[in-house]
């Protein structure tokens, strides 16, 4: 959901900038962008969304793996994120 929200916002801003450039060139506004603009908007949105949601994936994996081993270090999602950040630093949330 984060990715799609970001994509739409980025695409809208790129379209506004695109139409401002067209206006300076004396061209009418358009609702179409070059294919590269769509591609880079989607890539940017995906990158940001991945950075924001990756700690959740790490915590989810740790919770699942602790159930397999039988040693319970984490109590829940937020607890696991706090423990990982405290013990391994912020970089541990992206490992």
JSON list of N, CA and C in Angstrom, two decimals, residues 49-76:
[
{"chain": "A", "resi": 49, "resn": "UNK", "atom": "N", "xyz": [9.50, 2.35, -0.28]},
{"chain": "A", "resi": 49, "resn": "UNK", "atom": "CA", "xyz": [8.61, 1.41, 0.41]},
{"chain": "A", "resi": 49, "resn": "UNK", "atom": "C", "xyz": [9.40, 0.23, 0.98]},
{"chain": "A", "resi": 50, "resn": "UNK", "atom": "N", "xyz": [10.37, -0.25, 0.25]},
{"chain": "A", "resi": 50, "resn": "UNK", "atom": "CA", "xyz": [11.19, -1.36, 0.74]},
{"chain": "A", "resi": 50, "resn": "UNK", "atom": "C", "xyz": [11.99, -0.95, 1.97]},
{"chain": "A", "resi": 51, "resn": "UNK", "atom": "N", "xyz": [12.55, 0.25, 1.96]},
{"chain": "A", "resi": 51, "resn": "UNK", "atom": "CA", "xyz": [13.31, 0.73, 3.12]},
{"chain": "A", "resi": 51, "resn": "UNK", "atom": "C", "xyz": [12.42, 0.87, 4.35]},
{"chain": "A", "resi": 52, "resn": "UNK", "atom": "N", "xyz": [11.19, 1.28, 4.14]},
{"chain": "A", "resi": 52, "resn": "UNK", "atom": "CA", "xyz": [10.27, 1.47, 5.26]},
{"chain": "A", "resi": 52, "resn": "UNK", "atom": "C", "xyz": [9.73, 0.16, 5.81]},
{"chain": "A", "resi": 53, "resn": "UNK", "atom": "N", "xyz": [9.54, -0.83, 4.97]},
{"chain": "A", "resi": 53, "resn": "UNK", "atom": "CA", "xyz": [8.89, -2.07, 5.41]},
{"chain": "A", "resi": 53, "resn": "UNK", "atom": "C", "xyz": [9.87, -3.21, 5.70]},
{"chain": "A", "resi": 54, "resn": "UNK", "atom": "N", "xyz": [11.13, -3.08, 5.34]},
{"chain": "A", "resi": 54, "resn": "UNK", "atom": "CA", "xyz": [12.07, -4.18, 5.55]},
{"chain": "A", "resi": 54, "resn": "UNK", "atom": "C", "xyz": [12.24, -4.57, 7.02]},
{"chain": "A", "resi": 55, "resn": "UNK", "atom": "N", "xyz": [12.29, -3.61, 7.96]},
{"chain": "A", "resi": 55, "resn": "UNK", "atom": "CA", "xyz": [12.38, -4.02, 9.37]},
{"chain": "A", "resi": 55, "resn": "UNK", "atom": "C", "xyz": [11.23, -4.95, 9.79]},
{"chain": "A", "resi": 56, "resn": "UNK", "atom": "N", "xyz": [10.05, -4.73, 9.25]},
{"chain": "A", "resi": 56, "resn": "UNK", "atom": "CA", "xyz": [8.92, -5.60, 9.55]},
{"chain": "A", "resi": 56, "resn": "UNK", "atom": "C", "xyz": [9.21, -7.02, 9.05]},
{"chain": "A", "resi": 57, "resn": "UNK", "atom": "N", "xyz": [9.79, -7.13, 7.87]},
{"chain": "A", "resi": 57, "resn": "UNK", "atom": "CA", "xyz": [10.11, -8.45, 7.32]},
{"chain": "A", "resi": 57, "resn": "UNK", "atom": "C", "xyz": [11.17, -9.16, 8.16]},
{"chain": "A", "resi": 58, "resn": "UNK", "atom": "N", "xyz": [12.16, -8.41, 8.63]},
{"chain": "A", "resi": 58, "resn": "UNK", "atom": "CA", "xyz": [13.20, -8.99, 9.49]},
{"chain": "A", "resi": 58, "resn": "UNK", "atom": "C", "xyz": [12.58, -9.50, 10.77]},
{"chain": "A", "resi": 59, "resn": "UNK", "atom": "N", "xyz": [11.74, -8.68, 11.40]},
{"chain": "A", "resi": 59, "resn": "UNK", "atom": "CA", "xyz": [11.10, -9.07, 12.66]},
{"chain": "A", "resi": 59, "resn": "UNK", "atom": "C", "xyz": [10.20, -10.29, 12.45]},
{"chain": "A", "resi": 60, "resn": "UNK", "atom": "N", "xyz": [9.47, -10.29, 11.37]},
{"chain": "A", "resi": 60, "resn": "UNK", "atom": "CA", "xyz": [8.58, -11.43, 11.07]},
{"chain": "A", "resi": 60, "resn": "UNK", "atom": "C", "xyz": [9.38, -12.72, 10.91]},
{"chain": "A", "resi": 61, "resn": "UNK", "atom": "N", "xyz": [10.50, -12.63, 10.23]},
{"chain": "A", "resi": 61, "resn": "UNK", "atom": "CA", "xyz": [11.36, -13.81, 10.04]},
{"chain": "A", "resi": 61, "resn": "UNK", "atom": "C", "xyz": [11.92, -14.28, 11.38]},
{"chain": "A", "resi": 62, "resn": "UNK", "atom": "N", "xyz": [12.38, -13.35, 12.20]},
{"chain": "A", "resi": 62, "resn": "UNK", "atom": "CA", "xyz": [12.92, -13.73, 13.51]},
{"chain": "A", "resi": 62, "resn": "UNK", "atom": "C", "xyz": [11.86, -14.40, 14.37]},
{"chain": "A", "resi": 63, "resn": "UNK", "atom": "N", "xyz": [10.65, -13.86, 14.34]},
{"chain": "A", "resi": 63, "resn": "UNK", "atom": "CA", "xyz": [9.56, -14.47, 15.12]},
{"chain": "A", "resi": 63, "resn": "UNK", "atom": "C", "xyz": [9.26, -15.89, 14.64]},
{"chain": "A", "resi": 64, "resn": "UNK", "atom": "N", "xyz": [9.26, -16.07, 13.34]},
{"chain": "A", "resi": 64, "resn": "UNK", "atom": "CA", "xyz": [8.98, -17.39, 12.77]},
{"chain": "A", "resi": 64, "resn": "UNK", "atom": "C", "xyz": [10.10, -18.37, 13.12]},
{"chain": "A", "resi": 65, "resn": "UNK", "atom": "N", "xyz": [11.33, -17.93, 13.03]},
{"chain": "A", "resi": 65, "resn": "UNK", "atom": "CA", "xyz": [12.47, -18.82, 13.29]},
{"chain": "A", "resi": 65, "resn": "UNK", "atom": "C", "xyz": [12.58, -19.18, 14.76]},
{"chain": "A", "resi": 66, "resn": "UNK", "atom": "N", "xyz": [12.20, -18.27, 15.65]},
{"chain": "A", "resi": 66, "resn": "UNK", "atom": "CA", "xyz": [12.28, -18.61, 17.07]},
{"chain": "A", "resi": 66, "resn": "UNK", "atom": "C", "xyz": [11.27, -19.70, 17.41]},
{"chain": "A", "resi": 67, "resn": "UNK", "atom": "N", "xyz": [10.14, -19.73, 16.73]},
{"chain": "A", "resi": 67, "resn": "UNK", "atom": "CA", "xyz": [9.14, -20.77, 16.96]},
{"chain": "A", "resi": 67, "resn": "UNK", "atom": "C", "xyz": [9.70, -22.14, 16.56]},
{"chain": "A", "resi": 68, "resn": "UNK", "atom": "N", "xyz": [10.51, -22.16, 15.51]},
{"chain": "A", "resi": 68, "resn": "UNK", "atom": "CA", "xyz": [11.11, -23.42, 15.07]},
{"chain": "A", "resi": 68, "resn": "UNK", "atom": "C", "xyz": [12.13, -23.94, 16.07]},
{"chain": "A", "resi": 69, "resn": "UNK", "atom": "N", "xyz": [12.94, -23.02, 16.62]},
{"chain": "A", "resi": 69, "resn": "UNK", "atom": "CA", "xyz": [14.01, -23.46, 17.51]},
{"chain": "A", "resi": 69, "resn": "UNK", "atom": "C", "xyz": [13.54, -23.71, 18.94]},
{"chain": "A", "resi": 70, "resn": "UNK", "atom": "N", "xyz": [12.40, -23.12, 19.31]},
{"chain": "A", "resi": 70, "resn": "UNK", "atom": "CA", "xyz": [11.87, -23.33, 20.65]},
{"chain": "A", "resi": 70, "resn": "UNK", "atom": "C", "xyz": [12.41, -22.37, 21.68]},
{"chain": "A", "resi": 71, "resn": "UNK", "atom": "N", "xyz": [13.33, -21.49, 21.30]},
{"chain": "A", "resi": 71, "resn": "UNK", "atom": "CA", "xyz": [13.89, -20.47, 22.21]},
{"chain": "A", "resi": 71, "resn": "UNK", "atom": "C", "xyz": [13.17, -19.16, 21.90]},
{"chain": "A", "resi": 72, "resn": "UNK", "atom": "N", "xyz": [12.38, -18.69, 22.86]},
{"chain": "A", "resi": 72, "resn": "UNK", "atom": "CA", "xyz": [11.55, -17.52, 22.62]},
{"chain": "A", "resi": 72, "resn": "UNK", "atom": "C", "xyz": [12.18, -16.27, 23.21]},
{"chain": "A", "resi": 73, "resn": "UNK", "atom": "N", "xyz": [12.74, -15.46, 22.32]},
{"chain": "A", "resi": 73, "resn": "UNK", "atom": "CA", "xyz": [13.42, -14.22, 22.70]},
{"chain": "A", "resi": 73, "resn": "UNK", "atom": "C", "xyz": [12.51, -13.02, 22.48]},
{"chain": "A", "resi": 74, "resn": "UNK", "atom": "N", "xyz": [11.61, -13.13, 21.52]},
{"chain": "A", "resi": 74, "resn": "UNK", "atom": "CA", "xyz": [10.74, -12.02, 21.13]},
{"chain": "A", "resi": 74, "resn": "UNK", "atom": "C", "xyz": [9.29, -12.34, 21.49]},
{"chain": "A", "resi": 75, "resn": "UNK", "atom": "N", "xyz": [8.57, -11.31, 21.98]},
{"chain": "A", "resi": 75, "resn": "UNK", "atom": "CA", "xyz": [7.18, -11.51, 22.38]},
{"chain": "A", "resi": 75, "resn": "UNK", "atom": "C", "xyz": [6.17, -11.11, 21.31]},
{"chain": "A", "resi": 76, "resn": "UNK", "atom": "N", "xyz": [6.56, -10.24, 20.43]},
{"chain": "A", "resi": 76, "resn": "UNK", "atom": "CA", "xyz": [5.64, -9.77, 19.39]},
{"chain": "A", "resi": 76, "resn": "UNK", "atom": "C", "xyz": [6.40, -8.91, 18.40]}
]
